[in-house]
mmCIF file of C-alpha atoms in Angstrom:
data_model
loop_
_atom_site.group_PDB
_atom_site.id
_atom_site.type_symbol
_atom_site.label_atom_id
_atom_site.label_comp_id
_atom_site.label_asym_id
_atom_site.label_seq_id
_atom_site.Cartn_x
_atom_site.Cartn_y
_atom_site.Cartn_z
ATOM 1 C CA MET A 290 0.000 0.000 0.000
ATOM 2 C CA ALA A 291 1.088 3.599 -0.516
ATOM 3 C CA ILE A 292 -0.305 6.988 0.410
ATOM 4 C CA ALA A 293 0.593 9.921 -1.786
ATOM 5 C CA ARG A 294 2.449 12.845 -0.232
ATOM 6 C CA ARG A 295 1.090 16.168 -1.437
ATOM 7 C CA THR A 296 1.961 18.460 1.463
ATOM 8 C CA PRO A 297 4.970 20.836 1.535
ATOM 9 C CA PRO A 298 7.898 20.544 3.966
ATOM 10 C CA ILE A 299 7.462 22.770 7.022
ATOM 11 C CA GLY A 300 10.540 21.905 9.088
ATOM 12 C CA LEU A 301 12.625 19.320 10.921
ATOM 13 C CA LEU A 302 11.855 17.157 13.935
ATOM 14 C CA ARG A 303 15.230 16.447 15.523
ATOM 15 C CA LEU A 304 15.157 13.905 18.342
ATOM 16 C CA GLY A 305 18.747 13.342 19.358
ATOM 17 C CA SER A 306 20.598 11.767 16.445
ATOM 18 C CA TRP A 307 17.293 10.972 14.679
ATOM 19 C CA THR A 308 16.069 13.643 12.275
ATOM 20 C CA ALA A 309 12.860 13.638 10.234
ATOM 21 C CA LEU A 310 11.793 16.071 7.527
ATOM 22 C CA VAL A 311 8.209 17.058 8.318
ATOM 23 C CA HIS A 312 5.628 17.717 5.598
ATOM 24 C CA ALA A 313 2.238 19.092 6.613
ATOM 25 C CA ASP A 314 -0.778 20.891 5.233
ATOM 26 C CA SER A 315 -0.802 23.232 8.261
ATOM 27 C CA HIS A 316 2.072 24.997 10.046
ATOM 28 C CA ALA A 317 0.142 24.458 13.294
ATOM 29 C CA TYR A 318 1.493 20.910 13.259
ATOM 30 C CA GLY A 319 4.957 22.346 13.847
ATOM 31 C CA GLU A 320 3.784 23.935 17.090
ATOM 32 C CA THR A 321 2.132 20.661 18.128
ATOM 33 C CA LEU A 322 5.317 18.667 17.477
ATOM 34 C CA GLY A 323 7.295 21.218 19.494
ATOM 35 C CA LEU A 324 4.964 20.622 22.433
ATOM 36 C CA ILE A 325 5.039 16.831 22.164
ATOM 37 C CA PHE A 326 8.828 16.756 21.836
ATOM 38 C CA LYS A 327 10.080 19.695 23.914
ATOM 39 C CA GLY A 328 11.606 22.243 21.544
ATOM 40 C CA CYS A 329 12.743 19.590 19.042
ATOM 41 C CA PHE A 330 10.882 20.975 16.023
ATOM 42 C CA ARG A 331 12.391 23.796 13.991
ATOM 43 C CA PRO A 332 10.904 25.501 10.909
ATOM 44 C CA ALA A 333 12.328 24.856 7.453
ATOM 45 C CA GLY A 334 15.478 26.764 6.574
ATOM 46 C CA GLY A 335 19.194 26.588 7.287
ATOM 47 C CA ALA A 336 21.458 23.567 7.184
ATOM 48 C CA ARG A 337 19.760 20.182 7.112
ATOM 49 C CA PRO A 338 21.393 17.200 8.863
ATOM 50 C CA ALA A 339 21.203 13.710 7.404
ATOM 51 C CA LEU A 340 17.631 12.411 7.496
ATOM 52 C CA GLN A 341 16.564 9.190 9.217
ATOM 53 C CA ALA A 342 12.877 9.526 8.288
ATOM 54 C CA THR A 343 10.210 11.658 6.672
ATOM 55 C CA ILE A 344 6.892 12.500 8.318
ATOM 56 C CA ASP A 345 3.829 13.620 6.395
ATOM 57 C CA LEU A 346 0.905 15.065 8.368
ATOM 58 C CA GLN A 347 -2.309 15.664 6.469
ATOM 59 C CA TYR A 348 -6.020 16.056 6.938
ATOM 60 C CA ARG A 349 -8.247 13.491 5.320
ATOM 61 C CA ASP A 350 -9.813 14.743 2.127
ATOM 62 C CA PRO A 351 -13.545 15.215 2.900
ATOM 63 C CA ALA A 352 -14.361 13.381 -0.323
ATOM 64 C CA GLY A 353 -12.397 10.362 0.871
ATOM 65 C CA ARG A 354 -9.749 10.434 -1.848
ATOM 66 C CA ASP A 355 -6.861 9.908 0.607
ATOM 67 C CA ALA A 356 -6.653 7.278 3.313
ATOM 68 C CA PRO A 357 -9.969 5.966 4.634
ATOM 69 C CA ALA A 358 -11.332 7.746 7.684
ATOM 70 C CA PRO A 359 -10.274 5.975 10.898
ATOM 71 C CA THR A 360 -13.429 4.994 12.732
ATOM 72 C CA LEU A 361 -12.149 2.967 15.693
ATOM 73 C CA GLU A 362 -12.787 4.064 19.262
ATOM 74 C CA THR A 363 -9.613 2.354 20.538
ATOM 75 C CA PRO A 364 -6.236 2.129 18.776
ATOM 76 C CA VAL A 365 -5.282 -0.890 16.705
ATOM 77 C CA LEU A 366 -1.893 -1.835 15.341
ATOM 78 C CA ARG A 367 -1.602 -3.882 12.169
ATOM 79 C CA CYS A 368 1.439 -5.252 10.386
ATOM 80 C CA ARG A 369 0.649 -4.905 6.689
ATOM 81 C CA ALA A 370 3.786 -6.317 5.026
ATOM 82 C CA ALA A 371 6.096 -8.642 7.003
ATOM 83 C CA GLY A 372 7.173 -6.005 9.487
ATOM 84 C CA THR A 373 8.000 -3.364 6.878
ATOM 85 C CA VAL A 374 4.610 -1.633 6.702
ATOM 86 C CA TRP A 375 2.654 -0.841 9.855
ATOM 87 C CA GLU A 376 -0.653 0.865 10.442
ATOM 88 C CA MET A 377 -1.864 2.334 13.726
ATOM 89 C CA ALA A 378 -5.412 3.678 13.715
ATOM 90 C CA SER A 379 -7.871 5.303 16.097
ATOM 91 C CA ASN A 380 -10.998 7.398 15.730
ATOM 92 C CA VAL A 381 -8.758 10.508 15.539
ATOM 93 C CA LEU A 382 -6.009 9.508 13.118
ATOM 94 C CA ALA A 383 -4.414 6.765 11.073
ATOM 95 C CA ALA A 384 -0.611 6.485 11.167
ATOM 96 C CA TYR A 385 1.427 4.475 8.668
ATOM 97 C CA LEU A 386 5.086 3.457 8.857
ATOM 98 C CA PHE A 387 6.838 2.389 5.657
ATOM 99 C CA ALA A 388 10.003 1.018 7.259
ATOM 100 C CA ALA A 389 11.537 -0.411 4.068
ATOM 101 C CA GLU A 390 11.741 2.990 2.351
ATOM 102 C CA THR A 391 15.024 4.943 2.390
ATOM 103 C CA PRO A 392 14.729 6.814 4.648
ATOM 104 C CA PRO A 393 11.708 5.274 6.402
ATOM 105 C CA SER A 394 8.482 7.176 5.787
ATOM 106 C CA ILE A 395 5.726 8.021 8.258
ATOM 107 C CA VAL A 396 2.336 9.228 7.055
ATOM 108 C CA ILE A 397 -0.282 10.424 9.542
ATOM 109 C CA VAL A 398 -3.781 11.199 8.342
ATOM 110 C CA VAL A 399 -5.834 13.214 10.839
ATOM 111 C CA ASN A 400 -9.620 13.081 11.004
ATOM 112 C CA PRO A 401 -10.778 16.725 10.567
ATOM 113 C CA ALA A 402 -14.093 16.223 12.387
ATOM 114 C CA PRO A 403 -14.639 19.010 14.963
ATOM 115 C CA GLU A 404 -15.677 16.570 17.676
ATOM 116 C CA VAL A 405 -12.200 14.927 17.786
ATOM 117 C CA ARG A 406 -10.085 18.081 17.395
ATOM 118 C CA ALA A 407 -9.384 18.346 21.144
ATOM 119 C CA TYR A 408 -7.800 14.887 21.134
ATOM 120 C CA VAL A 409 -5.403 15.308 18.206
ATOM 121 C CA THR A 410 -2.324 16.166 20.292
ATOM 122 C CA PHE A 411 -2.785 13.162 22.573
ATOM 123 C CA HIS A 412 -3.311 10.750 19.682
ATOM 124 C CA LEU A 413 -0.316 12.199 17.816
ATOM 125 C CA THR A 414 1.785 11.681 20.940
ATOM 126 C CA VAL A 415 0.780 8.027 21.199
ATOM 127 C CA ALA A 416 1.207 7.361 17.478
ATOM 128 C CA LEU A 417 4.643 8.970 17.184
ATOM 129 C CA HIS A 418 6.011 7.198 20.255
ATOM 130 C CA LYS A 419 4.689 3.896 18.896
ATOM 131 C CA LEU A 420 6.286 4.473 15.500
ATOM 132 C CA LEU A 421 9.595 5.456 17.106
ATOM 133 C CA LEU A 422 9.529 2.219 19.099
ATOM 134 C CA LEU A 423 8.892 0.236 15.913
ATOM 135 C CA LEU A 424 12.030 1.932 14.553
ATOM 136 C CA GLY A 425 13.989 0.827 17.625
ATOM 137 C CA ARG A 426 14.034 4.150 19.493
ATOM 138 C CA LEU A 427 12.673 5.429 22.801
ATOM 139 C CA TYR A 428 12.230 9.109 23.708
ATOM 140 C CA VAL A 429 12.819 9.422 27.459
ATOM 141 C CA HIS A 430 12.485 12.140 30.096
ATOM 142 C CA ALA A 431 16.171 12.017 31.071
ATOM 143 C CA GLY A 432 19.474 13.852 31.095
ATOM 144 C CA ALA A 433 22.811 12.452 29.968
ATOM 145 C CA VAL A 434 26.475 13.285 30.493
ATOM 146 C CA CYS A 435 29.765 11.860 29.247
ATOM 147 C CA PHE A 436 32.074 12.152 32.268
ATOM 148 C CA ARG A 437 35.597 10.691 32.324
ATOM 149 C CA GLU A 438 34.876 8.570 29.243
ATOM 150 C CA SER A 439 31.779 7.060 30.839
ATOM 151 C CA VAL A 440 28.202 7.924 29.837
ATOM 152 C CA SER A 441 25.487 8.168 32.477
ATOM 153 C CA VAL A 442 21.799 8.632 31.685
ATOM 154 C CA PHE A 443 19.678 10.087 34.517
ATOM 155 C CA VAL A 444 16.004 9.138 34.173
ATOM 156 C CA GLY A 445 13.322 10.991 36.116
ATOM 157 C CA ASP A 446 10.290 13.230 35.906
ATOM 158 C CA LYS A 447 10.427 16.976 36.474
ATOM 159 C CA GLY A 448 11.831 17.893 39.855
ATOM 160 C CA ALA A 449 14.024 14.757 39.975
ATOM 161 C CA GLY A 450 17.259 16.776 39.750
ATOM 162 C CA LYS A 451 18.277 15.895 36.179
ATOM 163 C CA SER A 452 19.401 19.409 35.213
ATOM 164 C CA THR A 453 21.349 19.885 38.438
ATOM 165 C CA LEU A 454 23.099 16.528 37.992
ATOM 166 C CA CYS A 455 24.008 17.043 34.349
ATOM 167 C CA LEU A 456 25.150 20.634 34.677
ATOM 168 C CA TRP A 457 27.180 19.945 37.809
ATOM 169 C CA LEU A 458 29.004 17.125 36.013
ATOM 170 C CA GLY A 459 29.427 19.442 33.028
ATOM 171 C CA GLY A 460 31.044 22.012 35.298
ATOM 172 C CA ALA A 461 33.347 19.291 36.642
ATOM 173 C CA GLY A 462 34.674 18.622 33.132
ATOM 174 C CA GLY A 463 31.993 16.420 31.581
ATOM 175 C CA THR A 464 30.206 16.793 28.263
ATOM 176 C CA VAL A 465 26.470 17.449 28.601
ATOM 177 C CA LEU A 466 24.381 15.560 26.039
ATOM 178 C CA ALA A 467 21.058 16.885 27.370
ATOM 179 C CA ASP A 468 19.491 17.858 30.681
ATOM 180 C CA ASP A 469 15.863 16.858 30.114
ATOM 181 C CA HIS A 470 15.200 14.536 27.161
ATOM 182 C CA VAL A 471 17.258 11.769 25.584
ATOM 183 C CA LEU A 472 16.701 9.393 22.675
ATOM 184 C CA LEU A 473 17.727 5.808 23.496
ATOM 185 C CA THR A 474 18.514 3.388 20.686
ATOM 186 C CA ARG A 475 19.180 -0.332 20.886
ATOM 187 C CA ALA A 476 22.423 -1.230 19.131
ATOM 188 C CA SER A 477 24.199 -4.515 18.505
ATOM 189 C CA ASP A 478 26.813 -3.744 21.168
ATOM 190 C CA GLY A 479 24.605 -2.063 23.765
ATOM 191 C CA VAL A 480 22.540 1.090 24.090
ATOM 192 C CA LEU A 481 23.124 4.471 22.438
ATOM 193 C CA ALA A 482 21.967 7.789 23.881
ATOM 194 C CA SER A 483 21.745 11.133 22.113
ATOM 195 C CA GLY A 484 20.662 14.416 23.620
ATOM 196 C CA CYS A 485 17.546 16.087 22.270
ATOM 197 C CA GLU A 486 18.036 19.697 23.408
ATOM 198 C CA GLU A 487 20.585 22.446 23.020
ATOM 199 C CA THR A 488 19.242 24.412 26.000
ATOM 200 C CA ALA A 489 18.906 23.729 29.725
ATOM 201 C CA ARG A 490 16.511 25.014 32.372
ATOM 202 C CA VAL A 491 17.515 25.659 35.978
ATOM 203 C CA THR A 492 15.612 26.565 39.125
ATOM 204 C CA ALA A 493 16.741 29.464 41.297
ATOM 205 C CA ALA A 494 18.389 27.050 43.754
ATOM 206 C CA THR A 495 20.362 25.314 41.001
ATOM 207 C CA GLU A 496 21.298 28.656 39.461
ATOM 208 C CA ARG A 497 22.744 29.892 42.766
ATOM 209 C CA PHE A 498 24.629 26.631 43.255
ATOM 210 C CA LEU A 499 26.151 26.417 39.778
ATOM 211 C CA PHE A 500 26.871 30.004 38.776
ATOM 212 C CA PRO A 501 28.737 32.845 40.495
ATOM 213 C CA ALA A 502 26.242 35.406 39.212
ATOM 214 C CA PRO A 503 22.575 35.288 38.124
ATOM 215 C CA LEU A 504 21.966 34.271 34.510
ATOM 216 C CA PRO A 505 20.993 37.283 32.368
ATOM 217 C CA VAL A 506 17.707 35.732 31.210
ATOM 218 C CA PRO A 507 14.157 35.998 32.606
ATOM 219 C CA ALA A 508 12.666 33.305 34.818
ATOM 220 C CA VAL A 509 9.599 31.603 33.307
ATOM 221 C CA ASP A 510 6.971 29.252 34.737
ATOM 222 C CA TYR A 511 7.364 25.887 32.991
ATOM 223 C CA GLY A 512 4.525 23.616 34.071
ATOM 224 C CA GLY A 513 4.531 24.876 37.644
ATOM 225 C CA LEU A 514 8.310 25.170 38.081
ATOM 226 C CA VAL A 515 9.931 28.595 37.653
ATOM 227 C CA LYS A 516 13.191 28.220 35.734
ATOM 228 C CA LYS A 517 15.652 30.079 33.535
ATOM 229 C CA GLU A 518 16.512 28.651 30.116
ATOM 230 C CA PHE A 519 19.892 29.152 28.446
ATOM 231 C CA PRO A 520 22.037 27.524 25.709
ATOM 232 C CA ILE A 521 24.077 24.739 27.303
ATOM 233 C CA ALA A 522 27.069 25.420 25.042
ATOM 234 C CA ASP A 523 27.334 28.969 26.442
ATOM 235 C CA ARG A 524 28.409 27.590 29.827
ATOM 236 C CA PHE A 525 29.468 23.955 29.426
ATOM 237 C CA ARG A 526 30.917 21.533 26.910
ATOM 238 C CA SER A 527 27.881 20.256 25.022
ATOM 239 C CA ALA A 528 27.225 17.527 22.442
ATOM 240 C CA PRO A 529 23.538 17.132 21.574
ATOM 241 C CA HIS A 530 22.310 15.090 18.584
ATOM 242 C CA ARG A 531 25.280 12.709 18.697
ATOM 243 C CA ASP A 532 25.160 9.043 19.709
ATOM 244 C CA TYR A 533 27.135 7.897 22.752
ATOM 245 C CA ARG A 534 27.315 4.352 24.087
ATOM 246 C CA VAL A 535 25.606 4.223 27.488
ATOM 247 C CA ASP A 536 27.404 2.765 30.516
ATOM 248 C CA ARG A 537 24.893 3.525 33.299
ATOM 249 C CA LEU A 538 21.188 4.119 33.633
ATOM 250 C CA LEU A 539 20.311 5.872 36.903
ATOM 251 C CA PHE A 540 16.792 6.583 38.170
ATOM 252 C CA SER A 541 17.090 9.865 40.070
ATOM 253 C CA ARG A 542 14.882 11.184 42.841
ATOM 254 C CA VAL A 543 15.219 13.734 45.622
ATOM 255 C CA GLY A 544 15.442 12.111 49.060
ATOM 256 C CA HIS A 545 17.472 12.740 52.191
ATOM 257 C CA ARG A 546 21.048 11.862 51.231
ATOM 258 C CA LEU A 547 23.279 11.346 48.220
ATOM 259 C CA ALA A 548 23.438 7.608 47.484
ATOM 260 C CA VAL A 549 23.919 5.403 44.442
ATOM 261 C CA THR A 550 22.498 1.884 44.882
ATOM 262 C CA PRO A 551 22.601 -0.942 42.303
ATOM 263 C CA LEU A 552 19.191 -2.105 41.105
ATOM 264 C CA THR A 553 18.092 -5.558 40.043
ATOM 265 C CA ARG A 554 17.092 -5.900 36.401
ATOM 266 C CA GLN A 555 13.465 -6.401 37.422
ATOM 267 C CA ALA A 556 13.421 -3.252 39.557
ATOM 268 C CA ALA A 557 15.069 -1.243 36.777
ATOM 269 C CA LEU A 558 12.542 -2.518 34.238
ATOM 270 C CA LEU A 559 9.640 -1.530 36.489
ATOM 271 C CA SER A 560 11.171 1.932 36.971
ATOM 272 C CA LEU A 561 11.580 2.385 33.217
ATOM 273 C CA VAL A 562 7.977 1.319 32.664
ATOM 274 C CA ARG A 563 6.804 3.911 35.214
ATOM 275 C CA GLU A 564 8.784 6.635 33.456
ATOM 276 C CA THR A 565 7.701 5.831 29.881
ATOM 277 C CA ALA A 566 4.270 4.165 29.902
ATOM 278 C CA TRP A 567 2.433 7.524 30.041
ATOM 279 C CA CYS A 568 3.073 8.165 26.339
ATOM 280 C CA HIS A 569 2.343 4.630 25.123
ATOM 281 C CA ARG A 570 -0.943 2.835 24.573
ATOM 282 C CA PHE A 571 -1.108 -0.879 23.847
ATOM 283 C CA VAL A 572 -3.575 -2.535 21.548
ATOM 284 C CA ASP A 573 -3.230 -6.063 22.950
ATOM 285 C CA ALA A 574 -1.042 -8.289 25.123
ATOM 286 C CA ARG A 575 1.374 -8.985 22.275
ATOM 287 C CA ASP A 576 1.920 -5.266 21.701
ATOM 288 C CA TYR A 577 2.571 -4.718 25.421
ATOM 289 C CA ALA A 578 4.982 -7.673 25.483
ATOM 290 C CA ALA A 579 6.968 -6.150 22.596
ATOM 291 C CA TYR A 580 7.289 -2.887 24.548
ATOM 292 C CA LEU A 581 8.478 -4.770 27.651
ATOM 293 C CA ARG A 582 11.023 -6.743 25.599
ATOM 294 C CA TYR A 583 12.461 -3.528 24.223
ATOM 295 C CA LEU A 584 12.788 -1.983 27.692
ATOM 296 C CA ALA A 585 14.230 -5.210 29.119
ATOM 297 C CA GLY A 586 16.863 -5.144 26.395
ATOM 298 C CA LEU A 587 17.853 -1.641 27.468
ATOM 299 C CA VAL A 588 18.293 -2.476 31.162
ATOM 300 C CA ASP A 589 20.064 -5.765 30.364
ATOM 301 C CA ALA A 590 22.730 -3.950 28.333
ATOM 302 C CA VAL A 591 23.859 -1.365 30.930
ATOM 303 C CA ASP A 592 24.527 -0.974 34.643
ATOM 304 C CA VAL A 593 21.381 0.189 36.466
ATOM 305 C CA PHE A 594 21.069 2.165 39.689
ATOM 306 C CA ASP A 595 18.797 4.068 42.020
ATOM 307 C CA LEU A 596 20.169 7.570 42.619
ATOM 308 C CA GLU A 597 18.952 9.351 45.725
ATOM 309 C CA LEU A 598 19.773 13.055 45.850
ATOM 310 C CA SER A 599 20.228 15.160 48.943
ATOM 311 C CA PRO A 600 18.412 18.501 49.288
ATOM 312 C CA ASP A 601 21.880 19.841 50.183
ATOM 313 C CA LEU A 602 23.340 20.437 46.703
ATOM 314 C CA SER A 603 26.872 20.744 48.083
ATOM 315 C CA GLU A 604 26.847 16.955 48.512
ATOM 316 C CA LEU A 605 27.118 16.634 44.725
ATOM 317 C CA ALA A 606 30.855 17.132 45.229
ATOM 318 C CA ARG A 607 30.880 13.388 46.047
ATOM 319 C CA LEU A 608 28.971 12.343 42.932
ATOM 320 C CA SER A 609 31.897 11.718 40.579
ATOM 321 C CA GLY A 610 33.522 9.432 43.131
ATOM 322 C CA LEU A 611 30.287 7.556 43.695
ATOM 323 C CA LEU A 612 29.787 7.003 39.979
ATOM 324 C CA GLU A 613 33.294 5.621 39.575
ATOM 325 C CA GLY A 614 33.069 3.396 42.641
ATOM 326 C CA VAL A 615 29.832 1.507 41.974
ATOM 327 C CA HIS A 616 29.045 -1.327 39.618
ATOM 328 C CA GLY A 617 25.671 -2.729 38.675
ATOM 329 C CA PRO A 618 24.628 -6.360 38.222
ATOM 330 C CA THR A 619 26.458 -8.241 35.511
ATOM 331 C CA HIS A 620 25.113 -7.533 32.015
ATOM 332 C CA GLY A 621 22.975 -10.148 30.318
#
């Protein structure tokens, strides 16, 4: 099967090392993609990195000349051609992945009916995360740093200390890949991580701890947390959009003391499910099992830890030593 592309390019979606050229019949889709993937969409223009995919977003032709209108109340996932063509459909949209094309092609046809308009962003979120997973990639709320030739990925929701961790290690000589979102990719020899952002956001407490003087940018309320945003490369060595082999996966949280504790594979898998399941929906048990297998492959390939942070930020002075002195369960 094939669906004709008739929409113009509007920009790039750049998730770590994965870049897609986005076609759409409305520039509003660019704003929606920027919300779904924090700041990772940029309008057309300027240098274009190598493409790993194309995405075409279009409204269904009212006369039905494009893809058929999706009419299902709950999502379904169908393999149309031996794993190379996939369809995911709901009552809001139909998403198609043509994995055998070079580069792979994604086509998303949105139902223009007014009664489903309020649900488009949510359904786009679910569809795009599903298609990324089918392409072997996982977009994660995490920060990542290469420190002393070792790469640590810090997984956690907002308020879990990711920015403070990454920027402190950057100030201690590390290379910051990202402070808030990372793309993980399964590879033959392990797991690759690439940073998705070129900017970082810090709270007032982190700003006072990291910098000798206030940053010359305004503080803004981001989802209930007041932070300042600045280009990482202005203050630290930075390397977004480049793949690094991951050595450690740490699940960070604010507690009472600074401690790094090895996790069992089962505990790490459950933690990764808690951090990622919000943006995934599963059509059946087999679909859910495939998601769990992918996550299990990630935690099996790296050392995994619980990272408890102290409210006293000065204790981070011990972090580099803790990271070098701990080892997780044996891989495999």
